[in-house]
Amino acid sequence: MPHRFFQRGLGYGNDLCVYGNGAFISGGEQDFEIGFPAASGTSCSGINDDLTLNVYNLNGSAVWGSIAAALPYEINVNFVGCKDMTKVMLLKSGNAPAYNLNITIKDCTFKGTAAYKDSAIYCQNLGNLNISDTTIEGYAVGINQNNKDGVENYTLTNCTFIDCATASNVTSQTSYAAPVRAVASAAGT
């Protein structure tokens, strides 16, 4: 199922719930992808309602996406019990207004790889980020939040950062490497 477009119009509906039962995804990009109707070459009209992605105990999983239009909808992404994740990267494209994004990550682990060690979690949208009982290891920036519009709320509880922002994993983020980075640019707070 990973590396499929998750948006209304491709048969998935508004909600997708995946029970991995401890399976490990290997090969390919291992992503759930949110958005990108134009870039994908599909005829999908894009996101046109609230979306929720729930992933339980699916090891090696990830999510990414970029939304290019203003959305009056909420996008909810929840990962629970997923080990060896690589990334949660949800962005707004260009000058598009931020959309409502709520992310919950509980009892997960992220481990940077030679191919991908910039940021475990990187988002640019208003909403809520709740991370608990999670370990992030081997990234230049473990959690990288760049709020460009509105208000974002962050809650980190009982999280562990191992070898983040060290000489062995800093690449292009040399000037702002840190286990946790939260900045507000433009109109964000």
Short mmCIF file of C-alpha atoms in Angstrom, two decimals:
data_model
loop_
_atom_site.label_atom_id
_atom_site.label_comp_id
_atom_site.label_asym_id
_atom_site.label_seq_id
_atom_site.Cartn_x
_atom_site.Cartn_y
_atom_site.Cartn_z
CA MET A 1 0.00 0.00 0.00
CA PRO A 2 2.77 2.58 0.65
CA HIS A 3 3.71 5.02 -2.06
CA ARG A 4 0.08 5.35 -3.06
CA PHE A 5 -1.67 8.65 -3.39
CA PHE A 6 -4.00 9.19 -0.47
CA GLN A 7 -6.70 11.57 -1.61
CA ARG A 8 -10.39 11.41 -2.23
CA GLY A 9 -11.12 10.26 -5.74
CA LEU A 10 -8.77 7.31 -6.02
CA GLY A 11 -11.01 4.86 -4.21
CA TYR A 12 -9.67 5.27 -0.68
CA GLY A 13 -12.41 7.57 0.63
CA ASN A 14 -11.77 9.97 3.47
CA ASP A 15 -10.08 7.61 5.90
CA LEU A 16 -7.43 4.96 5.57
CA CYS A 17 -6.51 2.68 8.46
CA VAL A 18 -3.59 0.28 8.10
CA TYR A 19 -2.77 -2.46 10.61
CA GLY A 20 0.75 -3.61 9.82
CA ASN A 21 0.90 -6.38 12.42
CA GLY A 22 4.66 -5.85 12.72
CA ALA A 23 5.39 -6.21 9.00
CA PHE A 24 8.42 -4.31 7.63
CA ILE A 25 8.25 -2.38 4.38
CA SER A 26 11.40 -2.66 2.31
CA GLY A 27 12.40 -1.38 -1.08
CA GLY A 28 11.08 1.67 -2.88
CA GLU A 29 10.16 4.86 -1.08
CA GLN A 30 7.95 3.24 1.59
CA ASP A 31 5.69 6.31 1.67
CA PHE A 32 2.06 7.11 2.04
CA GLU A 33 1.68 10.18 -0.15
CA ILE A 34 -0.86 12.92 0.47
CA GLY A 35 -1.76 15.33 -2.32
CA PHE A 36 0.01 15.87 -5.65
CA PRO A 37 -2.89 15.23 -8.06
CA ALA A 38 -1.33 17.25 -10.88
CA ALA A 39 2.20 15.89 -10.46
CA SER A 40 1.03 12.30 -10.25
CA GLY A 41 -0.40 12.25 -13.75
CA THR A 42 -3.74 10.99 -12.45
CA SER A 43 -7.12 12.46 -13.23
CA CYS A 44 -7.93 12.88 -9.53
CA SER A 45 -9.39 16.25 -8.63
CA GLY A 46 -7.38 16.39 -5.41
CA ILE A 47 -8.34 16.59 -1.78
CA ASN A 48 -11.95 17.68 -1.33
CA ASP A 49 -12.84 16.63 2.23
CA ASP A 50 -11.23 15.93 5.61
CA LEU A 51 -8.69 13.08 5.49
CA THR A 52 -7.42 10.76 8.20
CA LEU A 53 -4.53 8.33 7.85
CA ASN A 54 -4.06 5.88 10.75
CA VAL A 55 -1.09 3.52 10.63
CA TYR A 56 -0.50 0.94 13.35
CA ASN A 57 2.58 -1.25 13.80
CA LEU A 58 3.81 -0.96 10.20
CA ASN A 59 7.59 -0.83 10.41
CA GLY A 60 9.64 1.15 7.91
CA SER A 61 6.67 3.35 6.95
CA ALA A 62 6.68 7.06 6.13
CA VAL A 63 4.38 9.81 4.89
CA TRP A 64 5.02 12.86 2.75
CA GLY A 65 3.14 15.33 0.66
CA SER A 66 2.81 18.88 -0.52
CA ILE A 67 -0.46 20.72 -0.90
CA ALA A 68 -0.52 23.47 -3.53
CA ALA A 69 -3.96 24.95 -2.85
CA ALA A 70 -5.85 26.42 0.07
CA LEU A 71 -7.80 23.68 1.83
CA PRO A 72 -10.69 24.28 4.21
CA TYR A 73 -10.27 20.68 5.36
CA GLU A 74 -8.32 18.93 8.08
CA ILE A 75 -5.66 16.38 7.37
CA ASN A 76 -5.01 14.02 10.30
CA VAL A 77 -2.01 11.70 10.29
CA ASN A 78 -1.52 9.18 13.10
CA PHE A 79 1.31 6.65 13.49
CA VAL A 80 1.29 4.29 16.49
CA GLY A 81 3.83 1.58 17.26
CA CYS A 82 5.74 1.96 13.97
CA LYS A 83 9.46 1.20 14.16
CA ASP A 84 12.31 2.32 11.89
CA MET A 85 10.27 5.06 10.22
CA THR A 86 12.19 7.38 7.91
CA LYS A 87 10.11 10.55 7.67
CA VAL A 88 6.94 12.48 8.22
CA MET A 89 7.20 15.35 5.75
CA LEU A 90 4.07 17.40 5.02
CA LEU A 91 4.54 20.75 3.35
CA LYS A 92 2.64 23.51 1.67
CA SER A 93 3.74 24.17 -1.86
CA GLY A 94 4.99 27.61 -2.87
CA ASN A 95 2.83 30.47 -1.61
CA ALA A 96 -0.26 28.34 -0.96
CA PRO A 97 -2.04 29.14 2.32
CA ALA A 98 -1.46 26.69 5.14
CA TYR A 99 -3.98 23.94 5.70
CA ASN A 100 -5.08 22.36 8.99
CA LEU A 101 -2.72 19.51 9.75
CA ASN A 102 -2.81 17.37 12.89
CA ILE A 103 -0.07 14.81 13.44
CA THR A 104 0.13 12.28 16.26
CA ILE A 105 3.13 9.98 16.60
CA LYS A 106 3.13 7.56 19.53
CA ASP A 107 5.54 4.79 20.51
CA CYS A 108 7.49 4.99 17.24
CA THR A 109 11.15 5.04 16.27
CA PHE A 110 12.86 6.97 13.47
CA LYS A 111 16.31 6.02 12.25
CA GLY A 112 18.25 8.13 9.77
CA THR A 113 19.83 6.34 6.84
CA ALA A 114 22.71 7.22 4.54
CA ALA A 115 20.15 8.17 1.88
CA TYR A 116 17.90 10.16 4.22
CA LYS A 117 19.08 11.84 7.40
CA ASP A 118 18.05 15.49 7.08
CA SER A 119 14.83 15.60 9.19
CA ALA A 120 12.70 12.85 10.71
CA ILE A 121 9.66 15.11 11.02
CA TYR A 122 9.29 18.26 8.91
CA CYS A 123 6.07 20.25 8.55
CA GLN A 124 5.05 23.76 7.50
CA ASN A 125 1.36 23.90 8.34
CA LEU A 126 -0.88 25.09 11.10
CA GLY A 127 -2.41 22.58 13.47
CA ASN A 128 -1.19 20.25 16.19
CA LEU A 129 1.90 18.09 16.47
CA ASN A 130 1.79 15.54 19.31
CA ILE A 131 4.74 13.20 19.72
CA SER A 132 5.06 10.83 22.67
CA ASP A 133 7.20 7.86 23.70
CA THR A 134 9.18 8.14 20.46
CA THR A 135 12.90 7.80 19.70
CA ILE A 136 14.59 9.74 16.88
CA GLU A 137 18.11 8.68 15.95
CA GLY A 138 20.72 9.87 13.48
CA TYR A 139 19.18 12.99 11.88
CA ALA A 140 20.66 16.45 11.34
CA VAL A 141 17.34 17.92 12.59
CA GLY A 142 15.14 15.43 14.44
CA ILE A 143 12.00 17.57 14.40
CA ASN A 144 12.00 20.53 12.03
CA GLN A 145 8.91 22.74 12.21
CA ASN A 146 8.75 25.82 10.01
CA ASN A 147 5.44 27.58 10.63
CA LYS A 148 4.67 29.91 7.76
CA ASP A 149 1.02 30.75 8.55
CA GLY A 150 -1.24 30.81 11.60
CA VAL A 151 -0.65 29.02 14.88
CA GLU A 152 0.93 25.63 15.47
CA ASN A 153 0.85 23.73 18.74
CA TYR A 154 3.62 21.28 19.64
CA THR A 155 3.61 18.70 22.43
CA LEU A 156 6.60 16.41 22.99
CA THR A 157 6.31 13.88 25.82
CA ASN A 158 8.88 11.30 26.87
CA CYS A 159 10.86 11.48 23.61
CA THR A 160 14.49 10.47 23.14
CA PHE A 161 16.97 11.94 20.66
CA ILE A 162 20.12 9.93 19.86
CA ASP A 163 22.98 11.29 17.74
CA CYS A 164 20.92 14.13 16.27
CA ALA A 165 22.78 17.22 15.03
CA THR A 166 26.16 15.51 15.20
CA ALA A 167 29.01 15.77 12.72
CA SER A 168 28.21 12.33 11.33
CA ASN A 169 24.72 13.26 10.10
CA VAL A 170 24.77 16.98 9.33
CA THR A 171 24.61 17.65 5.61
CA SER A 172 22.86 20.65 4.10
CA GLN A 173 21.39 21.71 7.47
CA THR A 174 24.76 22.63 8.94
CA SER A 175 23.67 26.14 9.94
CA TYR A 176 20.60 25.02 11.90
CA ALA A 177 21.14 21.44 12.98
CA ALA A 178 19.39 20.58 16.26
CA PRO A 179 17.41 17.73 17.78
CA VAL A 180 14.32 20.01 17.73
CA ARG A 181 13.96 23.17 15.62
CA ALA A 182 10.81 25.28 15.69
CA VAL A 183 10.73 28.57 13.78
CA ALA A 184 8.04 30.96 12.63
CA SER A 185 8.62 32.64 9.29
CA ALA A 186 6.31 35.01 7.41
CA ALA A 187 2.99 35.17 9.32
CA GLY A 188 3.44 32.11 11.52
CA THR A 189 3.49 32.10 15.33
#
